[in-house]
């Protein structure tokens, strides 16, 4: 799919390439331009490199030929002209740096910027929702989680996070659908199973919740939240010694659980 926002870059690349073939500059412009393209190609997005769509940091090394060209040009220029150009460039780069740094103020800022750059990418949406949840704004996170699921129906984390929000709001049916779907996509997903167990326990199906949590603990003995919830349920089911053993192990793995709240 060709997106409209990709046109300016493509047009600029074609224009610069055409200019580099001009007879007055091609002896030095072509080597520099093509060395830049060769260095940029592996991380240009033509071939996927990691989960990110693009990253401006990848262009730093590729831009070295332009720095060499600029240095040579200044060396041949008049001193006053060189000082004026360097001063103007320094101001421009300082302003650009301040603007770019503002995107990295916190997680919400980073992922908000990523969503604005790639609105049709699911991962920035999902990560922005996590950042908003961490910032205590689940209402704002909902729309981004829904968008992430729409853009990538296999996004298990987005389903679990959205299900957790619905569960906290009392929408048990909606939460269960999301947890069940998450487990159908990734049967061994521990957070989905722990959340579904919490929902089952709230609905009165403690035995079903215990089975789910025992499965999680068997697969991942270090998952403290699963052990903690399992310990509470086992005590409620008349198995105090088993429950106490799970609670002790949970607190050993995560001392913050000693506060005594059920975790998901």
Short mmCIF file of C-alpha atoms in Angstrom, two decimals:
data_model
loop_
_atom_site.label_atom_id
_atom_site.label_comp_id
_atom_site.label_asym_id
_atom_site.label_seq_id
_atom_site.Cartn_x
_atom_site.Cartn_y
_atom_site.Cartn_z
CA UNK A 1 0.00 0.00 0.00
CA UNK A 2 1.37 3.44 -0.98
CA UNK A 3 0.48 6.12 1.56
CA UNK A 4 0.14 9.81 0.71
CA UNK A 5 2.65 10.81 3.38
CA UNK A 6 5.35 8.83 1.55
CA UNK A 7 5.08 10.97 -1.61
CA UNK A 8 7.19 14.00 -0.48
CA UNK A 9 10.15 11.81 0.39
CA UNK A 10 9.90 9.85 -2.85
CA UNK A 11 9.61 13.00 -4.93
CA UNK A 12 12.58 14.57 -3.14
CA UNK A 13 14.71 11.46 -3.72
CA UNK A 14 13.90 11.43 -7.44
CA UNK A 15 14.61 15.18 -7.74
CA UNK A 16 17.95 14.98 -5.95
CA UNK A 17 18.98 11.96 -8.00
CA UNK A 18 18.16 13.82 -11.21
CA UNK A 19 20.14 16.88 -10.10
CA UNK A 20 23.15 14.74 -9.23
CA UNK A 21 23.41 13.69 -12.89
CA UNK A 22 23.89 17.28 -14.02
CA UNK A 23 27.26 17.55 -15.72
CA UNK A 24 28.43 20.42 -13.51
CA UNK A 25 28.17 18.43 -10.27
CA UNK A 26 28.00 14.76 -11.11
CA UNK A 27 31.74 14.16 -10.63
CA UNK A 28 31.35 14.65 -6.87
CA UNK A 29 27.59 14.66 -6.28
CA UNK A 30 26.89 11.17 -7.62
CA UNK A 31 29.44 9.35 -5.39
CA UNK A 32 28.22 11.17 -2.29
CA UNK A 33 24.51 10.72 -3.05
CA UNK A 34 24.80 7.04 -3.89
CA UNK A 35 27.00 6.32 -0.87
CA UNK A 36 24.20 7.85 1.23
CA UNK A 37 21.57 5.69 -0.50
CA UNK A 38 23.62 2.52 -0.08
CA UNK A 39 24.16 3.19 3.64
CA UNK A 40 20.48 4.06 4.14
CA UNK A 41 19.01 1.17 2.13
CA UNK A 42 19.11 -1.54 4.85
CA UNK A 43 17.11 0.66 7.26
CA UNK A 44 15.05 2.68 4.81
CA UNK A 45 11.88 0.64 5.24
CA UNK A 46 12.16 -0.98 1.81
CA UNK A 47 12.94 -4.13 3.76
CA UNK A 48 11.42 -4.51 7.22
CA UNK A 49 13.99 -4.25 10.00
CA UNK A 50 12.46 -5.08 13.36
CA UNK A 51 8.92 -4.18 14.46
CA UNK A 52 9.30 -0.44 13.90
CA UNK A 53 8.16 1.17 10.63
CA UNK A 54 11.17 3.50 10.59
CA UNK A 55 13.58 5.21 12.97
CA UNK A 56 15.27 8.54 12.35
CA UNK A 57 18.34 7.40 14.32
CA UNK A 58 19.13 5.01 11.48
CA UNK A 59 19.93 7.95 9.21
CA UNK A 60 22.80 9.29 11.33
CA UNK A 61 25.58 7.11 9.92
CA UNK A 62 24.22 7.34 6.38
CA UNK A 63 24.48 11.16 6.51
CA UNK A 64 28.26 11.15 7.01
CA UNK A 65 28.93 11.76 3.28
CA UNK A 66 26.95 15.02 3.51
CA UNK A 67 29.05 16.12 6.49
CA UNK A 68 32.20 15.51 4.45
CA UNK A 69 30.78 17.46 1.52
CA UNK A 70 29.74 20.33 3.79
CA UNK A 71 33.15 20.45 5.43
CA UNK A 72 34.93 20.58 2.08
CA UNK A 73 32.63 23.36 0.88
CA UNK A 74 33.31 25.45 3.99
CA UNK A 75 37.03 24.88 3.68
CA UNK A 76 36.93 26.48 0.24
CA UNK A 77 34.57 29.30 1.20
CA UNK A 78 35.44 32.71 2.53
CA UNK A 79 35.89 32.78 6.32
CA UNK A 80 32.99 35.17 6.94
CA UNK A 81 30.69 33.13 4.75
CA UNK A 82 31.74 29.95 6.53
CA UNK A 83 31.04 31.50 9.96
CA UNK A 84 27.63 32.77 8.80
CA UNK A 85 26.64 29.40 7.37
CA UNK A 86 27.82 27.47 10.43
CA UNK A 87 26.00 29.89 12.75
CA UNK A 88 22.75 29.56 10.82
CA UNK A 89 23.08 25.78 10.71
CA UNK A 90 23.77 25.61 14.45
CA UNK A 91 20.63 27.62 15.21
CA UNK A 92 18.54 25.46 12.89
CA UNK A 93 19.86 22.23 14.39
CA UNK A 94 19.35 23.54 17.95
CA UNK A 95 15.70 24.34 17.22
CA UNK A 96 15.22 20.97 15.52
CA UNK A 97 16.81 19.20 18.49
CA UNK A 98 14.53 20.95 20.99
CA UNK A 99 11.52 20.01 18.90
CA UNK A 100 12.65 16.39 18.58
CA UNK A 101 13.49 16.11 22.27
CA UNK A 102 9.94 17.14 23.15
CA UNK A 103 8.70 13.87 21.64
CA UNK A 104 10.80 11.93 24.17
CA UNK A 105 9.54 13.69 27.29
CA UNK A 106 7.75 10.57 28.52
CA UNK A 107 6.18 7.36 27.22
CA UNK A 108 2.91 9.06 26.35
CA UNK A 109 4.74 11.69 24.29
CA UNK A 110 6.87 9.09 22.47
CA UNK A 111 3.99 6.88 21.45
CA UNK A 112 1.67 9.79 20.67
CA UNK A 113 4.27 10.97 18.19
CA UNK A 114 4.58 7.45 16.77
CA UNK A 115 0.80 7.27 16.29
CA UNK A 116 0.77 10.65 14.54
CA UNK A 117 3.52 9.48 12.17
CA UNK A 118 2.06 6.00 11.53
CA UNK A 119 -1.65 6.11 12.36
CA UNK A 120 -2.28 2.79 10.60
CA UNK A 121 0.35 0.87 12.58
CA UNK A 122 -1.04 -1.22 15.43
CA UNK A 123 2.03 -1.37 17.70
CA UNK A 124 2.26 2.38 18.47
CA UNK A 125 -1.45 2.36 19.30
CA UNK A 126 -1.04 -0.59 21.65
CA UNK A 127 2.03 0.92 23.32
CA UNK A 128 0.38 4.31 23.67
CA UNK A 129 -2.52 2.62 25.43
CA UNK A 130 -0.11 0.93 27.86
CA UNK A 131 1.55 4.31 28.53
CA UNK A 132 -1.84 5.91 29.17
CA UNK A 133 -2.79 3.08 31.53
CA UNK A 134 0.47 3.58 33.43
CA UNK A 135 -0.32 7.30 33.60
CA UNK A 136 -3.72 6.51 35.13
CA UNK A 137 -5.87 7.37 32.10
CA UNK A 138 -7.74 4.19 31.09
CA UNK A 139 -10.51 6.16 29.37
CA UNK A 140 -8.07 7.59 26.82
CA UNK A 141 -6.45 4.16 26.41
CA UNK A 142 -9.67 2.45 25.27
CA UNK A 143 -9.87 4.04 21.81
CA UNK A 144 -6.22 3.18 21.09
CA UNK A 145 -6.68 -0.43 22.20
CA UNK A 146 -9.74 -0.76 20.00
CA UNK A 147 -7.78 0.71 17.08
CA UNK A 148 -4.86 -1.66 17.72
CA UNK A 149 -7.20 -4.68 17.65
CA UNK A 150 -8.86 -3.42 14.49
CA UNK A 151 -5.50 -2.91 12.78
CA UNK A 152 -4.02 -6.18 14.06
CA UNK A 153 -6.64 -8.74 15.12
CA UNK A 154 -3.87 -11.00 16.49
CA UNK A 155 -2.66 -8.42 19.04
CA UNK A 156 -3.07 -10.43 22.24
CA UNK A 157 -1.70 -7.75 24.57
CA UNK A 158 -4.22 -5.17 23.36
CA UNK A 159 -7.08 -7.60 23.95
CA UNK A 160 -5.88 -8.40 27.46
CA UNK A 161 -5.43 -4.73 28.36
CA UNK A 162 -8.83 -3.76 26.96
CA UNK A 163 -10.41 -6.71 28.73
CA UNK A 164 -8.86 -5.58 32.02
CA UNK A 165 -10.40 -2.13 31.59
CA UNK A 166 -13.82 -3.61 30.86
CA UNK A 167 -13.48 -5.93 33.84
CA UNK A 168 -12.73 -2.97 36.11
CA UNK A 169 -15.86 -1.26 34.75
CA UNK A 170 -18.02 -4.29 35.49
CA UNK A 171 -18.50 -5.33 31.85
CA UNK A 172 -17.91 -9.02 32.57
CA UNK A 173 -19.30 -10.29 29.26
CA UNK A 174 -17.17 -7.96 27.18
CA UNK A 175 -14.07 -8.75 29.22
CA UNK A 176 -14.63 -12.49 28.94
CA UNK A 177 -14.94 -12.32 25.15
CA UNK A 178 -11.62 -10.51 24.95
CA UNK A 179 -9.81 -12.89 27.31
CA UNK A 180 -11.20 -15.94 25.56
CA UNK A 181 -10.13 -14.60 22.18
CA UNK A 182 -6.67 -13.78 23.54
CA UNK A 183 -6.31 -17.36 24.78
CA UNK A 184 -7.52 -18.75 21.46
CA UNK A 185 -4.79 -16.74 19.74
CA UNK A 186 -2.13 -17.64 22.32
CA UNK A 187 -3.25 -20.54 24.54
CA UNK A 188 -0.25 -20.21 26.87
CA UNK A 189 -0.71 -16.48 27.53
CA UNK A 190 -0.42 -16.11 31.29
CA UNK A 191 -1.91 -12.58 31.72
CA UNK A 192 -5.00 -13.56 29.71
CA UNK A 193 -5.46 -16.69 31.81
CA UNK A 194 -4.99 -14.82 35.11
CA UNK A 195 -7.51 -12.18 34.09
CA UNK A 196 -10.00 -14.80 32.93
CA UNK A 197 -9.54 -16.61 36.25
CA UNK A 198 -10.31 -13.37 38.09
CA UNK A 199 -13.47 -12.98 36.04
CA UNK A 200 -14.52 -16.59 36.68
CA UNK A 201 -13.96 -16.12 40.40
CA UNK A 202 -16.13 -12.98 40.39
CA UNK A 203 -18.83 -14.96 38.59
CA UNK A 204 -18.73 -17.62 41.33
CA UNK A 205 -16.82 -20.29 39.39
CA UNK A 206 -13.93 -20.63 41.83
CA UNK A 207 -13.06 -24.17 40.75
CA UNK A 208 -12.70 -23.05 37.13
CA UNK A 209 -10.56 -20.12 38.25
CA UNK A 210 -8.34 -22.45 40.29
CA UNK A 211 -7.79 -24.72 37.27
CA UNK A 212 -6.78 -21.77 35.12
CA UNK A 213 -4.35 -20.44 37.74
CA UNK A 214 -2.85 -23.86 38.43
CA UNK A 215 -2.15 -24.14 34.72
CA UNK A 216 -0.43 -20.74 34.71
CA UNK A 217 1.71 -21.62 37.75
CA UNK A 218 2.67 -24.96 36.21
CA UNK A 219 3.85 -23.21 33.04
CA UNK A 220 5.43 -20.21 34.79
CA UNK A 221 6.26 -20.85 38.46
CA UNK A 222 7.72 -17.33 38.79
CA UNK A 223 4.43 -15.55 37.96
CA UNK A 224 3.79 -14.06 41.40
CA UNK A 225 0.34 -12.60 40.65
CA UNK A 226 -0.94 -16.00 39.54
CA UNK A 227 0.33 -17.63 42.74
CA UNK A 228 -1.15 -14.85 44.86
CA UNK A 229 -4.62 -15.14 43.32
CA UNK A 230 -4.40 -18.93 43.44
CA UNK A 231 -3.52 -18.80 47.14
CA UNK A 232 -6.57 -16.68 47.93
CA UNK A 233 -8.88 -18.98 45.97
CA UNK A 234 -7.45 -22.15 47.53
CA UNK A 235 -8.10 -20.77 51.01
CA UNK A 236 -11.67 -19.92 49.95
CA UNK A 237 -12.03 -23.47 48.62
CA UNK A 238 -11.13 -25.00 51.98
CA UNK A 239 -7.47 -25.71 51.26
CA UNK A 240 -5.78 -23.31 53.71
CA UNK A 241 -2.35 -24.98 53.79
CA UNK A 242 -2.06 -25.10 50.00
CA UNK A 243 -3.29 -21.54 49.77
CA UNK A 244 -0.84 -20.29 52.38
CA UNK A 245 2.04 -21.99 50.54
CA UNK A 246 1.09 -20.19 47.31
CA UNK A 247 0.73 -16.86 49.10
CA UNK A 248 4.13 -17.18 50.76
CA UNK A 249 5.80 -18.02 47.48
CA UNK A 250 4.02 -15.12 45.77
CA UNK A 251 5.23 -12.65 48.39
CA UNK A 252 8.75 -14.07 48.15
CA UNK A 253 8.71 -13.47 44.37
CA UNK A 254 7.08 -10.04 44.69
CA UNK A 255 7.21 -8.45 48.17
CA UNK A 256 4.75 -5.73 47.10
CA UNK A 257 2.03 -8.40 47.19
CA UNK A 258 2.28 -8.40 50.98
CA UNK A 259 -0.18 -5.49 50.90
CA UNK A 260 -2.78 -8.18 50.35
CA UNK A 261 -4.65 -7.06 47.22
CA UNK A 262 -5.76 -9.50 44.54
CA UNK A 263 -3.63 -9.00 41.45
CA UNK A 264 -4.29 -9.44 37.76
#
